[in-house]
PDB file of C-alpha atoms in Angstrom:
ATOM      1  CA  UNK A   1      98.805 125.541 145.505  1.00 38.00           C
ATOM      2  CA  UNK A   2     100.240 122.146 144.009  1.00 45.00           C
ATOM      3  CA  UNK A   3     104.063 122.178 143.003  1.00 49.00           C
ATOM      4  CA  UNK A   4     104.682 122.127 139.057  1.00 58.00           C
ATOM      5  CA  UNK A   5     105.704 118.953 137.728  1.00 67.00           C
ATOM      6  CA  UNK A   6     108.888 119.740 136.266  1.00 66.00           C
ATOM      7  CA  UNK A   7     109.396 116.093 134.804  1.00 67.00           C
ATOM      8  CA  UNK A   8     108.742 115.374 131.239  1.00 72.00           C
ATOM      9  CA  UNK A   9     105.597 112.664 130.445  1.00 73.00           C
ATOM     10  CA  UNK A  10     107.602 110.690 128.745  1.00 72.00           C
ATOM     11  CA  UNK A  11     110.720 110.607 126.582  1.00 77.00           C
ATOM     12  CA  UNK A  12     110.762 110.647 122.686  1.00 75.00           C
ATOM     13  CA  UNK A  13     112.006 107.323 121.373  1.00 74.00           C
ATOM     14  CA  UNK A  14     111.433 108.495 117.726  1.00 84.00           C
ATOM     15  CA  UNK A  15     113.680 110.392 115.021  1.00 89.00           C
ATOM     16  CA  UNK A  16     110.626 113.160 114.581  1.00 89.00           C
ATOM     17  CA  UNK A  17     109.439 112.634 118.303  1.00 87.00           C
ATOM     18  CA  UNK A  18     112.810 113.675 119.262  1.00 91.00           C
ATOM     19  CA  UNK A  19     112.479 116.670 116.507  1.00 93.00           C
ATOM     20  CA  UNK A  20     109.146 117.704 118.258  1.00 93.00           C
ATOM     21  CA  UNK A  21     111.099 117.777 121.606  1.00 93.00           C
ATOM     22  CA  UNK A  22     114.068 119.529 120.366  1.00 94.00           C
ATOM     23  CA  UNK A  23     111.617 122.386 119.021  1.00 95.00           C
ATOM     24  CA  UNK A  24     109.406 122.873 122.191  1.00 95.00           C
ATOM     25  CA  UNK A  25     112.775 123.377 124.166  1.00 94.00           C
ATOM     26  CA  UNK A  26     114.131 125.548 121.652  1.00 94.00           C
ATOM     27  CA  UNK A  27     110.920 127.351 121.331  1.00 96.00           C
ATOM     28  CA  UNK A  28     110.244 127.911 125.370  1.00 95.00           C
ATOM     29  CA  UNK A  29     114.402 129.577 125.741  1.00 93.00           C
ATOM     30  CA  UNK A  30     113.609 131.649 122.701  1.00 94.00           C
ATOM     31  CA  UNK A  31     110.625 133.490 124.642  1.00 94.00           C
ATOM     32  CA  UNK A  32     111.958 133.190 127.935  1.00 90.00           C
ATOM     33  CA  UNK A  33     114.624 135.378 126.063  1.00 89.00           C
ATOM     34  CA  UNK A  34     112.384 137.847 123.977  1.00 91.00           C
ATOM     35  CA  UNK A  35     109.845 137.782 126.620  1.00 89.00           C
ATOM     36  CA  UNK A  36     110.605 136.463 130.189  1.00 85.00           C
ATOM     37  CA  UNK A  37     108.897 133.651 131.826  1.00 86.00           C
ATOM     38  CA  UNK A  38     105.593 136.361 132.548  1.00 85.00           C
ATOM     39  CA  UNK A  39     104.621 135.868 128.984  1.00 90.00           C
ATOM     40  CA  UNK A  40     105.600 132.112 128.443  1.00 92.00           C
ATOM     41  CA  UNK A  41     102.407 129.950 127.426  1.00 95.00           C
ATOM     42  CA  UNK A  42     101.880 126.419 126.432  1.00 95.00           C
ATOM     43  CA  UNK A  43     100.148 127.854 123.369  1.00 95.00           C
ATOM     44  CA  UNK A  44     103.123 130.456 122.396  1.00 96.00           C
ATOM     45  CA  UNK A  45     105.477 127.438 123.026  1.00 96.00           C
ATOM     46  CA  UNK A  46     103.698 125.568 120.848  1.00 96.00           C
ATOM     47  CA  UNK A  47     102.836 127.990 117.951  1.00 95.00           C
ATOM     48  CA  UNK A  48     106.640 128.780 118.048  1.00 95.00           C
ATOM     49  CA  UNK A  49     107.775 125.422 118.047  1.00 95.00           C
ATOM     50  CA  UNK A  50     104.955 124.721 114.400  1.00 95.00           C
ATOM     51  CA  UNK A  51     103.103 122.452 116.891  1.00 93.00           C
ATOM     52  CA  UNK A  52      99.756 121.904 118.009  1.00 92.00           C
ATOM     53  CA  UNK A  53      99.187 122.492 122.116  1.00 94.00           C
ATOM     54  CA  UNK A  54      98.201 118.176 122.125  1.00 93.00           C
ATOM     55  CA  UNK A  55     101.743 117.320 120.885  1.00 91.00           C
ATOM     56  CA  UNK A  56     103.540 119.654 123.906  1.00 93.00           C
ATOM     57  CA  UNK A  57     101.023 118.031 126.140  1.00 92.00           C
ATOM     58  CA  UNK A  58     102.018 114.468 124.991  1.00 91.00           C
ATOM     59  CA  UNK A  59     105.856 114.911 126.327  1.00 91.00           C
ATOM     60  CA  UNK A  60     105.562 117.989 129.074  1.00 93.00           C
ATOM     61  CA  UNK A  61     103.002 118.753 131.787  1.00 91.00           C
ATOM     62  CA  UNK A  62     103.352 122.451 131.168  1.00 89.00           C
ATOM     63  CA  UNK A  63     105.551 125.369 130.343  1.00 90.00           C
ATOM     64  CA  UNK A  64     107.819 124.579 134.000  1.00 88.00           C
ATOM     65  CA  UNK A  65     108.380 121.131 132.863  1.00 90.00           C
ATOM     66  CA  UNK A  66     109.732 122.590 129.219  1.00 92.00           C
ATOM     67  CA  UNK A  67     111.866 125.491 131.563  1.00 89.00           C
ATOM     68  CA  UNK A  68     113.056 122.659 133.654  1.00 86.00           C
ATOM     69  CA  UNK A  69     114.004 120.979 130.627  1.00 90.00           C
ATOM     70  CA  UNK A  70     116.081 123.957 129.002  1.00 90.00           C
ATOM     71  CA  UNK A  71     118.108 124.074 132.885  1.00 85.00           C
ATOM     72  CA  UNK A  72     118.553 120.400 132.346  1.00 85.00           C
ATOM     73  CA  UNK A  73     119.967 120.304 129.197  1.00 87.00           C
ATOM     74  CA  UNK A  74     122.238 123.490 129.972  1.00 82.00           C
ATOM     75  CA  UNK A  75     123.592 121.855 132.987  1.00 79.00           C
ATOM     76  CA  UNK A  76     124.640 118.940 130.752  1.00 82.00           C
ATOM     77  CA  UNK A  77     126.140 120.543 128.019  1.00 83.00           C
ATOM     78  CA  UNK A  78     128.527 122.476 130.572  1.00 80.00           C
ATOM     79  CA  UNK A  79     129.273 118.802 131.989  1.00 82.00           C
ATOM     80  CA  UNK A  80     130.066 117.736 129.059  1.00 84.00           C
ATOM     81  CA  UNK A  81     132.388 120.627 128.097  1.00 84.00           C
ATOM     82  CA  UNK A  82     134.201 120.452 131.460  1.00 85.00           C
ATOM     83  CA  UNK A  83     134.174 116.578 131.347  1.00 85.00           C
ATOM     84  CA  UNK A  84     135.395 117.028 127.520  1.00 88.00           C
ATOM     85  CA  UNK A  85     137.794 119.348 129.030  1.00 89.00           C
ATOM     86  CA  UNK A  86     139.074 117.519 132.167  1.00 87.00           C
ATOM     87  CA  UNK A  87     139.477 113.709 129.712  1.00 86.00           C
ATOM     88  CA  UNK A  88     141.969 115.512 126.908  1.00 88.00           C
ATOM     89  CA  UNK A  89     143.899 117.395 129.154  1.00 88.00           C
ATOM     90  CA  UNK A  90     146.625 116.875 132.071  1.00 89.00           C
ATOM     91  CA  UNK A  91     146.618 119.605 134.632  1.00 92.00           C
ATOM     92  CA  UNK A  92     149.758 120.464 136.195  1.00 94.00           C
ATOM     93  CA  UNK A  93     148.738 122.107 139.451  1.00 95.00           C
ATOM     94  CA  UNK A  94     145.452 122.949 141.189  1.00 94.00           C
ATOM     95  CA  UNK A  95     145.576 126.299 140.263  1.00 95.00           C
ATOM     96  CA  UNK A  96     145.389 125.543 136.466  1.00 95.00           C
ATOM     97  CA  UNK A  97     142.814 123.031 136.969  1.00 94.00           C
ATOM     98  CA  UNK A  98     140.553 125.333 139.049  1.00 94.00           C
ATOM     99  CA  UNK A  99     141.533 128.178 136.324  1.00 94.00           C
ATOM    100  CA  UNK A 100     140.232 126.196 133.665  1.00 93.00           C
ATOM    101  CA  UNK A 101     137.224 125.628 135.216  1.00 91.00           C
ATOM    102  CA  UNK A 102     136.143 128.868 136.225  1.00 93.00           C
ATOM    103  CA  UNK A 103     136.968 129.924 132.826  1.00 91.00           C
ATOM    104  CA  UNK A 104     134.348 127.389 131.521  1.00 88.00           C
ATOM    105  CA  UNK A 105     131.510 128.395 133.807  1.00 87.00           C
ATOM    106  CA  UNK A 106     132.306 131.721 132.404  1.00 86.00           C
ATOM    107  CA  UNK A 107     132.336 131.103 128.764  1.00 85.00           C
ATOM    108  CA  UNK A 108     129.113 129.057 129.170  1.00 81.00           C
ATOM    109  CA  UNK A 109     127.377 131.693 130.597  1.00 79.00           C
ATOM    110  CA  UNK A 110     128.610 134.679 128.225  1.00 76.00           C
ATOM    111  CA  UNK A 111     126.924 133.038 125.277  1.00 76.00           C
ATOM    112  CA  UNK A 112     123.576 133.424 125.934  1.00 78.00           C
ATOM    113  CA  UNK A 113     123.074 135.588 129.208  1.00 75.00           C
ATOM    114  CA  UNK A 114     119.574 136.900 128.601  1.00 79.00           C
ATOM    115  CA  UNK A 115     118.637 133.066 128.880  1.00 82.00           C
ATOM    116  CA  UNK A 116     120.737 132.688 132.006  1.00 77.00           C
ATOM    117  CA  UNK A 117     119.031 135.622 133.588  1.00 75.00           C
ATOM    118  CA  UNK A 118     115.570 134.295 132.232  1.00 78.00           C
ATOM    119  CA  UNK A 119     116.769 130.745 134.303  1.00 77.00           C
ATOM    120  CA  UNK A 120     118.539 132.360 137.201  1.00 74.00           C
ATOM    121  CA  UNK A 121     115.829 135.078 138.171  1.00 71.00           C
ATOM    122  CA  UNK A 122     112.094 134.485 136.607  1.00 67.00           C
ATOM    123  CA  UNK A 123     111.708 130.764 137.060  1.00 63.00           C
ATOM    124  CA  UNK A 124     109.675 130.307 140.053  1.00 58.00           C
ATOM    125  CA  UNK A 125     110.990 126.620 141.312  1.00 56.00           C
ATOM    126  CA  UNK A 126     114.128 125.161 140.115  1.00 57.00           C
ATOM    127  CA  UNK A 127     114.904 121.539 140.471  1.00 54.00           C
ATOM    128  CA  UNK A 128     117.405 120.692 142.946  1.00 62.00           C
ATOM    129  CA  UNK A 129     120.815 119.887 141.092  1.00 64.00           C
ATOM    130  CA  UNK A 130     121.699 115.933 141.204  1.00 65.00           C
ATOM    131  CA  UNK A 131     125.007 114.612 141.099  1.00 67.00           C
ATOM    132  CA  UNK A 132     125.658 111.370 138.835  1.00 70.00           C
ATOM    133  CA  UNK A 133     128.681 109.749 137.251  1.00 73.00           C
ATOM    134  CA  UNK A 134     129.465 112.353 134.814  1.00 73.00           C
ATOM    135  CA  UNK A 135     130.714 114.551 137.672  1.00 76.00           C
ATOM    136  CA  UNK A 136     133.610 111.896 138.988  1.00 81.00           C
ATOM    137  CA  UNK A 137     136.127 113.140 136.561  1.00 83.00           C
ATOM    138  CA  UNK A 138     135.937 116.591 138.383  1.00 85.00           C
ATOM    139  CA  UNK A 139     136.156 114.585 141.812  1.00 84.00           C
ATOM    140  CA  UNK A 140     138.909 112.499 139.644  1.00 87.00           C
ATOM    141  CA  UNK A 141     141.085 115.524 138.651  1.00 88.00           C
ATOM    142  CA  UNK A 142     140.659 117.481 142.051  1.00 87.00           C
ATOM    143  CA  UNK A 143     141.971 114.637 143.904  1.00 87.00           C
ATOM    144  CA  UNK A 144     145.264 114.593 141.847  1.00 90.00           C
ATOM    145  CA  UNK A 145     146.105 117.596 143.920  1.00 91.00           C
ATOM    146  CA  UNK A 146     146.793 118.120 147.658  1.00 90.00           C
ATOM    147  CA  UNK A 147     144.296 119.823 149.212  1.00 91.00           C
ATOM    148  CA  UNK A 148     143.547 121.263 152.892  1.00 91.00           C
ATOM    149  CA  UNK A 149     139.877 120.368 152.394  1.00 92.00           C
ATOM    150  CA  UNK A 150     138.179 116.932 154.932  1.00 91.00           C
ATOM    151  CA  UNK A 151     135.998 115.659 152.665  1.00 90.00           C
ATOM    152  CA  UNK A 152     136.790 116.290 148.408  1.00 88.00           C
ATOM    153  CA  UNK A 153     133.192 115.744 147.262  1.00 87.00           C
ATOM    154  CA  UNK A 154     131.761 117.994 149.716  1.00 90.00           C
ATOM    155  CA  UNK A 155     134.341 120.197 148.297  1.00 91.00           C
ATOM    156  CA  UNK A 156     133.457 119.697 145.174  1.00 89.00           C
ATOM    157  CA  UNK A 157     129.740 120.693 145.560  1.00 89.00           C
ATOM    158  CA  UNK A 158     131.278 124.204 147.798  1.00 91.00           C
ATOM    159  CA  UNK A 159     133.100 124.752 144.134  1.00 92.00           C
ATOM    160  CA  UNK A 160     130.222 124.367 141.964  1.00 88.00           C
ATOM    161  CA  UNK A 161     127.394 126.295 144.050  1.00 88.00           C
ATOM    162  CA  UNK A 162     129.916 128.931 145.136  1.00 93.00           C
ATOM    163  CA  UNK A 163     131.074 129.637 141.793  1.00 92.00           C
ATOM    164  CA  UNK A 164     127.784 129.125 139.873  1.00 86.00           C
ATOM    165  CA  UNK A 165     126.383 131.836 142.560  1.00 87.00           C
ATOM    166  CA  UNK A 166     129.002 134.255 141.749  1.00 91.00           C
ATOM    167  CA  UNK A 167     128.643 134.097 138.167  1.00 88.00           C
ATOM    168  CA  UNK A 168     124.640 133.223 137.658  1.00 84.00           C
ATOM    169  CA  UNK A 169     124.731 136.432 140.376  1.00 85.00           C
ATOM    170  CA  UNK A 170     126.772 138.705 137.322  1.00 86.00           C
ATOM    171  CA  UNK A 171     125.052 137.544 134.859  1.00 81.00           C
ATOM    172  CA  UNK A 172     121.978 139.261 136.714  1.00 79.00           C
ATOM    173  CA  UNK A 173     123.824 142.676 138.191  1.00 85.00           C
ATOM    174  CA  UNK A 174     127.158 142.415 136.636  1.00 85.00           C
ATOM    175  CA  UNK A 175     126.850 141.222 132.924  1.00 80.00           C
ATOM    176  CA  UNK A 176     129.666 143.704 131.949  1.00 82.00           C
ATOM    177  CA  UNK A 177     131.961 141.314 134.111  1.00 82.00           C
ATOM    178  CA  UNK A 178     131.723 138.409 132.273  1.00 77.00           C
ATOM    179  CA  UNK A 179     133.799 139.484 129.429  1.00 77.00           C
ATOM    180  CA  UNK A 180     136.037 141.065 132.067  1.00 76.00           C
ATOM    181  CA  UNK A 181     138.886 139.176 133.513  1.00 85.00           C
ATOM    182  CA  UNK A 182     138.674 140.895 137.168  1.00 90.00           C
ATOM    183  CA  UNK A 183     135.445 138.654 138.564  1.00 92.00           C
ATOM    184  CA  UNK A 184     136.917 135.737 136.893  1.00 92.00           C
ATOM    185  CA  UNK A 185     140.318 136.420 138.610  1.00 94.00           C
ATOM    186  CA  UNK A 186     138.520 136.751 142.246  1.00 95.00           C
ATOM    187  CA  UNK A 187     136.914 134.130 141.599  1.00 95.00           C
ATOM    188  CA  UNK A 188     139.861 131.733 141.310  1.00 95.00           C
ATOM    189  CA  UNK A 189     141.683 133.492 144.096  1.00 96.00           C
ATOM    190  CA  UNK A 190     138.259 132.886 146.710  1.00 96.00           C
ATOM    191  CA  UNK A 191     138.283 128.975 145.730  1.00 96.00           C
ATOM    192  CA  UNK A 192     142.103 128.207 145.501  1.00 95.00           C
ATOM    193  CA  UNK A 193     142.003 129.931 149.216  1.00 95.00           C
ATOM    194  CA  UNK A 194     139.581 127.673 149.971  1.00 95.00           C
ATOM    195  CA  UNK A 195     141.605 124.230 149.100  1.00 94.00           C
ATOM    196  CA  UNK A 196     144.818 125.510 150.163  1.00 90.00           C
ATOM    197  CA  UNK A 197     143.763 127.165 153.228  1.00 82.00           C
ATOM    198  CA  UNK A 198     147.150 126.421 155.191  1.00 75.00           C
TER     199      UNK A 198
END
């Protein structure tokens, strides 16, 4: 069986083009939410989005493409929060930096975990996760700090896909932790033992 194409056809260059977009995305994490991916259509996309099926068509190859989509554009709102986060503000040691960012994942993922689950457990390919410029103020930041770690961007990608485990991973069999502060605690203590391993 041929993989999905998860790309969109093309990208919007237009004010209501855009507004179209915005809508199918919109539309596809509101029934991944009500509904799970199982029940996720082109046609229930589109009806929910006030569509026809030959506009979704015209911008996505299919529902994956529009789930891909919703990953992509959560994955860059939490870069922009932490990136938001990591410009205004001057960390004093690791510890607070690596608090504040656990504390971020977390917050991200406590305001819509239905969707997260939707994301982290029915979608049956996930693109692989590519780093670009917006995550060298992370590298930036962490390299402030004296760590016991060979090589700081390999580090950097242990901290993201260890901690987005651990709480993508609660959001599925723990949701109850996410408002808790015990997980969120652990999980500080498991990476700053990581860095500062001496």
């Amino acid at each position: 069986m041929p993989r999905a194409k998860l790309s969109p056809r093309k990208t919007p260059t237009q004010e209501r083009s855009r507004a179209t977009v915005d809508a199918l995305v919109q539309a596809t994490a509101d029934i991944l939410v009500r509904d799970g991916y199982a029940k996720l259509t082109t046609n229930r996309i589109a009806e929910r989005a006030g569509v026809n099926v030959a506009s979704l068509y015209q911008f996505f190859p299919g529902k994956e493409a529009l789930v891909a989509e919703v990953l992509r554009r959560h994955v860059k709102e939490q870069r922009a929060a932490a990136g938001e986060v990591l410009s205004t503000r001057r960390f004093d040691t690791l510890e607070e930096l690596i608090r504040t960012m656990v504390a971020l994942g977390f917050a991200a993922h406590a305001v819509n975990p239905k969707l997260h689950h939707a994301l982290t457990e029915e979608m049956p390919s996930r693109p692989a996760r590519k780093w670009g410029p917006e995550d060298a103020p992370m590298l930036e930041a962490l390299g402030r700090f004296k760590t016991d770690v060979p090589d700081p961007e390999l580090a950097l990608w242990l901290i993201d896909t260890v901690a987005h485990a651990v709480i993508h991973r609660a959001v599925v069999e723990r949701p109850e932790s996410l408002s808790q502060g015990l997980l969120q605690e652990e999980l500080v203590t498991l990476l700053l033992r990581y860095l500062k391993r001496r």
